[in-house]
Amino acid sequence: MSYYGEVAHIVFLSLFVSITATLIASMAGTLLAIPLALKDFRIKKYIVRLSETSMIIPPVLMGLVVYLVLSRKGPLGHFELLYTPTAMIIAQGLLVFPIVFGLTVSAIGGRGRAISEAITIGIILLFVAFMVNFILHGLSKIDEK
């Protein structure tokens, strides 16, 4: 493989790992933050504080934690993920998750009622769209017979 081919492979692998980790952490962080922001319960403030505290974890520390968990004698060592792109995705996802989670909770926090109404309307519209699609698709199947 030529020098430029190796560099291109490294760049594309790096982009793949970063984009994948960001997408997974963003989906998980958003899906977990929305119910937390909309509901009030006893330990909510502790979860938010833990999220805010975990935003400042140094990347080196997160890498060390992932290394210890994925090493041969670690709890997930039998999966043999150490030094793989999957391990890099896990480490980067753990760095991105608290940022997305915290930002989503703070963005939704003050607008809870309006957002819950919008979610309800969105679910109703999605259901109507599904039913229209189902009816039209069903009618086209009947016309084929």
Coordinates of C-alpha atoms in Angstrom, one line a residue, residues 28-112:
A28 CA -28.7 7.7 23.4
G29 CA -28.2 11.1 25.2
T30 CA -31.2 12.7 23.6
L31 CA -33.5 9.7 24.2
L32 CA -32.5 9.5 27.8
A33 CA -32.5 13.3 28.4
I34 CA -36.0 14.1 27.1
P35 CA -37.9 12.1 29.7
L36 CA -35.6 13.3 32.4
A37 CA -36.2 16.9 31.4
L38 CA -40.0 16.5 31.2
K39 CA -40.6 14.7 34.4
D40 CA -39.9 15.7 38.0
F41 CA -38.8 13.2 40.5
R42 CA -36.6 13.0 43.6
I43 CA -33.2 12.1 42.2
K44 CA -33.4 14.3 39.1
K45 CA -31.1 17.0 40.4
Y46 CA -28.4 14.3 41.3
I47 CA -28.6 12.8 37.8
V48 CA -28.2 16.3 36.2
R49 CA -25.3 17.1 38.5
L50 CA -23.6 13.7 37.7
S51 CA -24.1 14.5 34.0
E52 CA -22.6 18.0 34.4
T53 CA -19.7 16.6 36.4
S54 CA -18.9 13.9 33.8
M55 CA -18.7 16.6 31.1
I56 CA -15.2 17.6 32.4
I57 CA -13.7 14.1 32.4
P58 CA -10.3 14.3 30.7
P59 CA -10.1 12.2 27.5
V60 CA -7.0 10.5 28.9
L61 CA -8.9 9.3 32.0
M62 CA -11.7 8.0 29.9
G63 CA -9.2 6.1 27.7
L64 CA -7.7 4.6 30.7
V65 CA -11.0 3.5 32.1
V66 CA -12.0 1.9 28.8
Y67 CA -8.6 0.3 28.6
L68 CA -9.0 -1.2 32.0
V69 CA -12.5 -2.5 31.2
L70 CA -11.5 -3.9 27.9
S71 CA -8.1 -5.4 28.8
R72 CA -7.7 -9.1 29.1
K73 CA -8.3 -9.2 32.8
G74 CA -11.0 -6.6 32.7
P75 CA -14.7 -7.3 32.9
L76 CA -15.2 -7.2 29.2
G77 CA -11.8 -8.6 28.2
H78 CA -13.2 -11.9 26.8
F79 CA -14.7 -9.9 23.9
E80 CA -11.1 -9.0 22.8
L81 CA -12.1 -5.4 21.7
L82 CA -8.9 -3.7 22.9
Y83 CA -7.1 -1.7 20.2
T84 CA -10.1 -2.0 17.8
P85 CA -12.3 0.7 16.2
T86 CA -15.1 -0.5 18.5
A87 CA -13.1 0.3 21.6
M88 CA -12.4 3.8 20.1
I89 CA -16.1 4.3 19.5
I90 CA -16.9 3.2 23.0
A91 CA -14.4 5.7 24.5
Q92 CA -15.5 8.6 22.3
G93 CA -19.1 7.8 22.9
L94 CA -18.6 7.9 26.6
L95 CA -17.0 11.4 26.2
V96 CA -19.8 12.7 24.0
F97 CA -22.8 11.3 25.9
P98 CA -22.7 13.5 29.0
I99 CA -22.4 16.6 26.8
V100 CA -25.4 15.8 24.6
F101 CA -27.3 14.6 27.7
G102 CA -26.6 17.8 29.7
L103 CA -27.3 20.1 26.8
T104 CA -30.6 18.4 25.9
V105 CA -31.8 18.5 29.6
S106 CA -31.0 22.2 29.9
A107 CA -32.5 23.1 26.5
I108 CA -35.8 21.2 27.2
G109 CA -35.9 22.0 30.9
G110 CA -37.7 25.4 30.7
R111 CA -40.0 24.4 27.9
G112 CA -41.3 21.1 29.3

